[in-house]
CSV table of C-alpha atoms (C1' of nucleotides) in Angstrom, one decimal:
chain,number,residue,atom,x,y,z
A,1,MET,CA,-4.1,-9.1,-57.1
A,2,LYS,CA,-2.9,-6.4,-54.7
A,3,THR,CA,0.8,-5.6,-54.3
A,4,THR,CA,0.4,-3.0,-51.6
A,5,GLU,CA,2.8,-4.8,-49.3
A,6,SER,CA,5.8,-4.0,-51.5
A,7,ARG,CA,4.8,-0.6,-52.8
A,8,TYR,CA,7.7,1.4,-51.4
A,9,HIS,CA,10.0,-1.4,-50.5
A,10,LYS,CA,12.3,-0.5,-53.4
A,11,CYS,CA,13.1,3.0,-52.0
A,12,LEU,CA,16.2,3.7,-50.1
A,13,TYR,CA,14.5,5.9,-47.7
A,14,PHE,CA,11.9,3.4,-46.7
A,15,THR,CA,14.2,0.5,-46.6
A,16,SER,CA,17.0,2.1,-44.6
A,17,ASN,CA,14.6,3.3,-42.0
A,18,ALA,CA,12.8,0.0,-41.8
A,19,LEU,CA,16.1,-1.8,-41.3
A,20,ALA,CA,17.3,0.6,-38.7
A,21,ARG,CA,14.1,0.3,-36.7
A,22,LYS,CA,14.3,-3.5,-36.7
A,23,VAL,CA,17.9,-3.5,-35.8
A,24,GLU,CA,17.2,-1.1,-33.0
A,25,LYS,CA,14.7,-3.5,-31.5
A,26,LEU,CA,17.1,-6.3,-31.7
A,27,ALA,CA,19.8,-4.2,-30.1
A,28,ILE,CA,17.6,-3.1,-27.3
A,29,GLU,CA,17.1,-6.7,-26.4
A,30,SER,CA,20.8,-7.4,-26.4
A,31,TRP,CA,21.6,-4.4,-24.1
A,32,LYS,CA,18.7,-4.9,-21.7
A,33,SER,CA,20.8,-6.7,-19.2
A,34,VAL,CA,23.0,-3.6,-18.6
A,35,ASP,CA,20.0,-1.2,-18.4
A,36,LEU,CA,21.4,1.0,-21.2
A,37,SER,CA,20.1,1.9,-24.6
A,38,PRO,CA,22.3,0.7,-27.5
A,39,SER,CA,23.4,4.4,-28.1
A,40,HIS,CA,24.4,4.9,-24.5
A,41,ALA,CA,26.2,1.6,-24.4
A,42,TYR,CA,28.2,2.5,-27.5
A,43,VAL,CA,29.2,5.8,-26.1
A,44,LEU,CA,30.2,4.1,-22.9
A,45,MET,CA,32.2,1.5,-24.7
A,46,VAL,CA,34.1,4.1,-26.6
A,47,VAL,CA,34.8,6.0,-23.4
A,48,LEU,CA,36.1,2.8,-21.8
A,49,GLU,CA,38.4,2.2,-24.7
A,50,GLU,CA,39.6,5.7,-24.8
A,51,PRO,CA,39.3,7.3,-21.3
A,52,GLY,CA,39.4,11.1,-21.5
A,53,ILE,CA,38.0,11.2,-25.0
A,54,GLN,CA,36.4,14.5,-25.9
A,55,PRO,CA,32.7,14.9,-26.9
A,56,GLY,CA,33.7,16.3,-30.3
A,57,THR,CA,35.8,13.2,-31.0
A,58,LEU,CA,32.8,11.0,-29.9
A,59,SER,CA,30.6,13.0,-32.2
A,60,ASP,CA,33.0,12.5,-35.2
A,61,GLU,CA,33.4,8.8,-34.5
A,62,MET,CA,29.8,8.0,-33.9
A,63,GLN,CA,28.5,10.3,-36.5
A,64,LEU,CA,26.1,11.9,-34.1
A,65,THR,CA,25.7,15.6,-33.6
A,66,PRO,CA,27.6,17.2,-30.7
A,67,SER,CA,24.3,18.0,-29.0
A,68,THR,CA,23.2,14.4,-29.1
A,69,ILE,CA,26.6,13.4,-27.7
A,70,THR,CA,26.1,15.9,-24.8
A,71,ARG,CA,22.8,14.3,-24.0
A,72,LEU,CA,24.1,10.8,-24.1
A,73,ILE,CA,27.0,11.7,-21.8
A,74,GLU,CA,24.6,13.5,-19.4
A,75,LYS,CA,22.6,10.4,-19.0
A,76,LEU,CA,25.7,8.3,-18.5
A,77,GLU,CA,26.8,10.8,-15.9
A,78,GLU,CA,23.5,10.5,-14.1
A,79,LYS,CA,24.0,6.8,-14.0
A,80,LYS,CA,27.5,7.3,-12.6
A,81,MET,CA,29.1,5.6,-15.5
A,82,VAL,CA,31.2,8.5,-16.6
A,83,ILE,CA,32.5,11.8,-15.3
A,84,ARG,CA,33.3,14.9,-17.2
A,85,THR,CA,36.1,17.3,-16.4
A,86,THR,CA,36.2,20.6,-18.1
A,87,GLU,CA,39.4,22.7,-18.5
A,88,GLY,CA,38.9,25.8,-20.6
A,89,LYS,CA,37.0,24.9,-23.7
A,90,ILE,CA,37.8,21.3,-23.7
A,91,THR,CA,36.0,18.5,-21.9
A,92,ASN,CA,37.2,15.1,-21.1
A,93,VAL,CA,35.0,12.1,-20.4
A,94,TYR,CA,36.3,9.3,-18.2
A,95,PRO,CA,34.7,6.1,-17.2
A,96,THR,CA,34.0,5.5,-13.5
A,97,PRO,CA,35.1,2.4,-11.7
A,98,LYS,CA,31.5,1.2,-11.9
A,99,ALA,CA,31.7,1.4,-15.7
A,100,LYS,CA,35.0,-0.4,-15.7
A,101,GLU,CA,33.4,-3.2,-13.8
A,102,LEU,CA,30.6,-3.3,-16.3
A,103,GLN,CA,33.0,-3.6,-19.3
A,104,PRO,CA,33.0,-7.4,-19.6
A,105,GLU,CA,29.2,-7.4,-19.4
A,106,LEU,CA,29.1,-4.8,-22.2
A,107,LYS,CA,31.3,-6.9,-24.3
A,108,SER,CA,29.0,-9.8,-23.8
A,109,CYS,CA,26.1,-7.6,-24.9
A,110,VAL,CA,28.0,-6.9,-28.1
A,111,ALA,CA,28.6,-10.6,-28.6
A,112,ASP,CA,25.0,-11.4,-27.9
A,113,PHE,CA,23.8,-8.8,-30.4
A,114,TYR,CA,26.1,-10.2,-33.0
A,115,GLN,CA,25.0,-13.7,-32.3
A,116,ARG,CA,21.4,-12.7,-32.6
A,117,TYR,CA,21.6,-11.2,-36.0
A,118,ALA,CA,24.2,-13.6,-37.3
A,119,ALA,CA,21.8,-16.4,-36.4
A,120,ILE,CA,19.1,-14.9,-38.4
A,121,LEU,CA,21.0,-13.4,-41.4
A,122,GLY,CA,24.0,-15.7,-41.5
A,123,GLN,CA,27.4,-14.9,-40.3
A,124,LYS,CA,29.2,-14.4,-43.5
A,125,GLU,CA,26.3,-12.8,-45.2
A,126,SER,CA,25.7,-10.3,-42.4
A,127,ASP,CA,29.4,-9.5,-42.1
A,128,GLN,CA,29.5,-8.8,-45.8
A,129,PHE,CA,26.3,-6.8,-45.7
A,130,VAL,CA,27.5,-4.6,-42.8
A,131,ARG,CA,30.7,-3.9,-44.7
A,132,THR,CA,28.7,-3.0,-47.8
A,133,MET,CA,26.3,-0.8,-45.9
A,134,GLY,CA,29.2,1.0,-44.2
A,135,ALA,CA,30.8,1.7,-47.5
A,136,PHE,CA,27.5,3.1,-48.9
A,137,ALA,CA,26.9,5.2,-45.8
A,138,ASP,CA,30.4,6.6,-46.0
A,139,ARG,CA,29.8,7.7,-49.6
A,140,LEU,CA,26.7,9.6,-48.8
B,1,MET,CA,48.5,4.4,-35.5
B,2,LYS,CA,45.0,5.2,-34.3
B,3,THR,CA,42.1,3.4,-35.8
B,4,THR,CA,39.4,5.2,-33.8
B,5,GLU,CA,37.5,6.2,-36.9
B,6,SER,CA,36.5,2.7,-37.7
B,7,ARG,CA,36.1,1.3,-34.2
B,8,TYR,CA,32.4,0.4,-34.5
B,9,HIS,CA,31.9,0.7,-38.1
B,10,LYS,CA,31.7,-3.1,-38.4
B,11,CYS,CA,28.6,-3.3,-36.2
B,12,LEU,CA,25.1,-3.6,-37.7
B,13,TYR,CA,23.6,-1.3,-35.1
B,14,PHE,CA,26.0,1.5,-35.7
B,15,THR,CA,26.0,1.1,-39.5
B,16,SER,CA,22.3,0.8,-40.1
B,17,ASN,CA,21.6,3.9,-37.9
B,18,ALA,CA,24.4,5.9,-39.6
B,19,LEU,CA,23.0,5.0,-43.0
B,20,ALA,CA,19.5,5.9,-42.1
B,21,ARG,CA,20.5,9.3,-40.7
B,22,LYS,CA,22.4,10.1,-43.9
B,23,VAL,CA,19.6,8.9,-46.1
B,24,GLU,CA,17.2,10.9,-44.0
B,25,LYS,CA,19.2,14.1,-44.7
B,26,LEU,CA,19.3,13.4,-48.4
B,27,ALA,CA,15.5,12.7,-48.4
B,28,ILE,CA,14.7,15.9,-46.5
B,29,GLU,CA,16.4,17.9,-49.3
B,30,SER,CA,14.4,16.1,-52.0
B,31,TRP,CA,11.1,16.8,-50.3
B,32,LYS,CA,11.8,20.3,-49.3
B,33,SER,CA,9.9,21.7,-52.2
B,34,VAL,CA,6.6,20.3,-51.1
B,35,ASP,CA,7.1,21.3,-47.4
B,36,LEU,CA,6.7,17.8,-46.2
B,37,SER,CA,9.0,15.5,-44.3
B,38,PRO,CA,9.8,12.3,-46.2
B,39,SER,CA,7.6,10.3,-43.8
B,40,HIS,CA,4.6,12.6,-44.3
B,41,ALA,CA,5.2,12.5,-48.0
B,42,TYR,CA,5.3,8.7,-48.1
B,43,VAL,CA,2.1,8.4,-46.2
B,44,LEU,CA,0.5,11.0,-48.5
B,45,MET,CA,1.7,9.1,-51.6
B,46,VAL,CA,0.2,5.9,-50.3
B,47,VAL,CA,-3.1,7.6,-49.6
B,48,LEU,CA,-3.1,9.1,-53.1
B,49,GLU,CA,-2.6,5.7,-54.6
B,50,GLU,CA,-5.2,4.1,-52.4
B,51,PRO,CA,-7.8,6.6,-51.4
B,52,GLY,CA,-9.8,5.5,-48.3
B,53,ILE,CA,-6.9,3.4,-47.0
B,54,GLN,CA,-7.2,2.6,-43.3
B,55,PRO,CA,-4.5,3.6,-40.7
B,56,GLY,CA,-3.9,0.0,-39.8
B,57,THR,CA,-3.1,-0.8,-43.4
B,58,LEU,CA,-0.8,2.1,-43.6
B,59,SER,CA,0.8,0.9,-40.4
B,60,ASP,CA,1.4,-2.6,-41.9
B,61,GLU,CA,2.6,-1.3,-45.2
B,62,MET,CA,5.0,1.3,-43.9
B,63,GLN,CA,6.1,-0.8,-40.9
B,64,LEU,CA,5.4,2.1,-38.5
B,65,THR,CA,3.3,1.7,-35.4
B,66,PRO,CA,-0.3,2.7,-35.5
B,67,SER,CA,0.3,5.6,-33.1
B,68,THR,CA,3.0,7.0,-35.4
B,69,ILE,CA,0.6,6.6,-38.4
B,70,THR,CA,-2.1,8.5,-36.4
B,71,ARG,CA,0.4,11.4,-35.8
B,72,LEU,CA,1.5,11.5,-39.4
B,73,ILE,CA,-2.1,11.6,-40.6
B,74,GLU,CA,-3.0,14.3,-38.1
B,75,LYS,CA,-0.3,16.5,-39.5
B,76,LEU,CA,-1.4,15.8,-43.1
B,77,GLU,CA,-4.9,16.7,-42.0
B,78,GLU,CA,-3.8,20.0,-40.5
B,79,LYS,CA,-2.1,20.8,-43.8
B,80,LYS,CA,-5.4,20.0,-45.6
B,81,MET,CA,-3.8,17.2,-47.5
B,82,VAL,CA,-6.1,14.4,-46.3
B,83,ILE,CA,-9.4,14.0,-44.5
B,84,ARG,CA,-10.4,11.2,-42.2
B,85,THR,CA,-13.9,9.7,-42.0
B,86,THR,CA,-14.8,7.5,-39.2
B,87,GLU,CA,-17.6,4.9,-39.3
B,88,GLY,CA,-17.7,2.7,-36.3
B,89,LYS,CA,-14.3,1.4,-35.5
B,90,ILE,CA,-12.8,1.9,-38.9
B,91,THR,CA,-11.3,5.1,-40.3
B,92,ASN,CA,-10.7,5.9,-43.9
B,93,VAL,CA,-8.2,8.4,-45.1
B,94,TYR,CA,-8.8,10.2,-48.3
B,95,PRO,CA,-6.6,12.7,-50.2
B,96,THR,CA,-8.0,16.2,-50.7
B,97,PRO,CA,-8.1,18.0,-54.0
B,98,LYS,CA,-5.1,19.9,-52.8
B,99,ALA,CA,-3.2,16.7,-52.4
B,100,LYS,CA,-4.3,15.4,-55.8
B,101,GLU,CA,-2.9,18.6,-57.3
B,102,LEU,CA,0.4,18.0,-55.6
B,103,GLN,CA,0.7,14.4,-56.8
B,104,PRO,CA,2.9,15.2,-59.8
B,105,GLU,CA,5.2,17.3,-57.6
B,106,LEU,CA,5.4,14.4,-55.1
B,107,LYS,CA,6.4,12.1,-57.9
B,108,SER,CA,9.1,14.4,-59.0
B,109,CYS,CA,10.4,14.5,-55.4
B,110,VAL,CA,10.7,10.7,-55.5
B,111,ALA,CA,12.5,11.0,-58.8
B,112,ASP,CA,14.8,13.7,-57.4
B,113,PHE,CA,15.6,11.6,-54.4
B,114,TYR,CA,16.4,8.6,-56.5
B,115,GLN,CA,18.6,10.7,-58.8
B,116,ARG,CA,20.5,12.1,-55.9
B,117,TYR,CA,21.5,8.8,-54.4
B,118,ALA,CA,21.9,7.0,-57.7
B,119,ALA,CA,24.3,9.8,-58.7
B,120,ILE,CA,26.4,9.1,-55.6
B,121,LEU,CA,26.1,5.4,-55.3
B,122,GLY,CA,25.6,4.3,-58.8
B,123,GLN,CA,22.3,3.3,-60.3
B,124,LYS,CA,22.8,-0.4,-60.5
B,125,GLU,CA,24.7,-0.7,-57.3
B,126,SER,CA,22.1,1.3,-55.4
B,127,ASP,CA,19.2,-0.7,-56.8
B,128,GLN,CA,20.9,-3.9,-55.9
B,129,PHE,CA,21.8,-2.6,-52.5
B,130,VAL,CA,18.3,-1.5,-51.7
B,131,ARG,CA,17.0,-4.9,-52.7
B,132,THR,CA,19.5,-6.6,-50.5
B,133,MET,CA,18.8,-4.3,-47.6
B,134,GLY,CA,15.0,-4.9,-48.0
B,135,ALA,CA,15.6,-8.6,-48.0
B,136,PHE,CA,17.7,-8.4,-44.8
B,137,ALA,CA,15.1,-6.1,-43.1
B,138,ASP,CA,12.3,-8.6,-43.9
B,139,ARG,CA,14.2,-11.4,-42.3
B,140,LEU,CA,14.7,-9.5,-39.0
C,1,DA,C1',47.8,43.4,-27.1
C,2,DA,C1',43.2,44.3,-28.9
C,3,DA,C1',40.0,42.7,-32.1
C,4,DT,C1',38.3,39.1,-34.8
C,5,DT,C1',37.6,34.5,-36.0
C,6,DT,C1',37.5,29.8,-35.1
C,7,DT,C1',36.6,25.9,-32.2
C,8,DA,C1',34.3,23.1,-28.4
C,9,DT,C1',30.5,22.4,-25.9
C,10,DT,C1',26.0,23.1,-24.1
C,11,DT,C1',21.2,24.7,-24.1
C,12,DG,C1',16.6,25.6,-26.0
C,13,DC,C1',13.4,24.0,-28.9
C,14,DA,C1',11.3,21.0,-32.4
C,15,DT,C1',10.3,16.6,-34.5
C,16,DA,C1',9.8,11.6,-35.2
C,17,DT,C1',8.9,7.5,-33.2
C,18,DA,C1',7.5,4.0,-29.9
C,19,DC,C1',5.0,1.7,-26.0
C,20,DA,C1',1.3,1.2,-23.1
C,21,DA,C1',-3.2,2.5,-21.8
C,22,DA,C1',-7.6,4.2,-23.1
C,23,DT,C1',-11.6,4.0,-26.0
C,24,DA,C1',-14.8,2.2,-28.7
C,25,DA,C1',-16.7,-0.9,-32.0
C,26,DA,C1',-17.2,-5.5,-34.0
C,27,DA,C1',-16.9,-10.4,-33.7
C,28,DT,C1',-17.3,-14.5,-31.1
C,29,DT,C1',-18.7,-17.4,-27.5
C,30,DC,C1',-21.8,-19.1,-24.3
D,1,DG,C1',-28.8,-11.9,-26.7
D,2,DA,C1',-25.5,-11.0,-22.9
D,3,DA,C1',-20.8,-11.5,-21.9
D,4,DT,C1',-16.3,-11.8,-23.5
D,5,DT,C1',-12.7,-11.3,-26.6
D,6,DT,C1',-10.6,-9.3,-30.5
D,7,DT,C1',-9.7,-5.5,-33.5
D,8,DA,C1',-8.9,-0.5,-34.9
D,9,DT,C1',-7.7,3.8,-33.6
D,10,DT,C1',-6.3,7.4,-30.6
D,11,DT,C1',-4.1,9.5,-26.6
D,12,DG,C1',-0.6,10.1,-23.0
D,13,DT,C1',3.9,9.9,-22.2
D,14,DA,C1',8.8,9.0,-22.9
D,15,DT,C1',13.0,8.9,-25.7
D,16,DA,C1',16.4,9.9,-29.3
D,17,DT,C1',17.9,13.0,-32.3
D,18,DG,C1',18.8,17.3,-34.8
D,19,DC,C1',19.3,22.4,-35.8
D,20,DA,C1',20.2,26.8,-34.4
D,21,DA,C1',21.6,29.8,-30.9
D,22,DA,C1',24.2,30.7,-26.8
D,23,DT,C1',28.6,30.5,-24.3
D,24,DA,C1',33.0,30.5,-23.7
D,25,DA,C1',37.7,29.6,-24.6
D,26,DA,C1',41.6,29.4,-27.9
D,27,DA,C1',43.8,30.8,-32.0
D,28,DT,C1',44.7,34.1,-35.4
D,29,DT,C1',45.1,38.6,-37.4
D,30,DT,C1',46.0,43.2,-37.4
DNA sequence: AAATTTTATTTGCATATACAAATAAAATTC
DNA sequence: GAATTTTATTTGTATATGCAAATAAAATTT
């Protein structure tokens, strides 16, 4: 009897990547309606909640490198969702009116995404799982 | 009081990606000694365990797309770690003697990686966590 | 206040991955 | 057995992300 299908399923590397890829797919579906990737949508939502936030703060909060944040913001700027103002060495990122209009829709994407995975994984179980995963991630 | 640092930490999208990025970094360290990325090392290890394995099987097992598997194999071929033989529409991937020599070293990288995260997260806790994560990933 | 160091951001480049299309062979249907 | 469909793999292209270097401004030191 072959057991190939579970050969590396016990490894943290394999498993965390496989999970992230599957979650990514699910998330893409949920944010399709706003024509934004999940990453872009998250950045935008943070900017909406904290207008004028600096890229460095976004980088810290989202645990993405500054260069990645720059690229995400550039794209959002192209889409007229945010504007950047630079004064000296600091940059502030503000949502545009267009982004503010979109905010309810973004919130419904969050809700849709949550519904999707809670439906599959269970509400309590998935909540607990996300908490645990967050705690493990913080420790690494 | 600001709570920005945990704003999206409750979301499966954010958390699974953050975890995967951190695990990736840890894994890169562990495989540095064999000059292979974790993905390449995993493919190679599967090929070593199952010489002649087909790309499609690797794709199924590793839950990566066929095109990604092709690229990973190409790189391993450049590094003279595997050879491909094609007969009709099927391709078989075999480890080279060089790869076979490296096998013990690869195994010690796996062990090193496990040690690293078990040291941080705890052995039992991390084992349990990986099992849980695998189960959730399978359900998605 | 000039020189140095630190901080914030962006840019250049590299890598991993995916999707869709292309290719080509095998299997199935008629 | 010819035509069609399915299967296996590769290729072209796009995206997300990171690291290291470049820029440039602010803060600190001397």
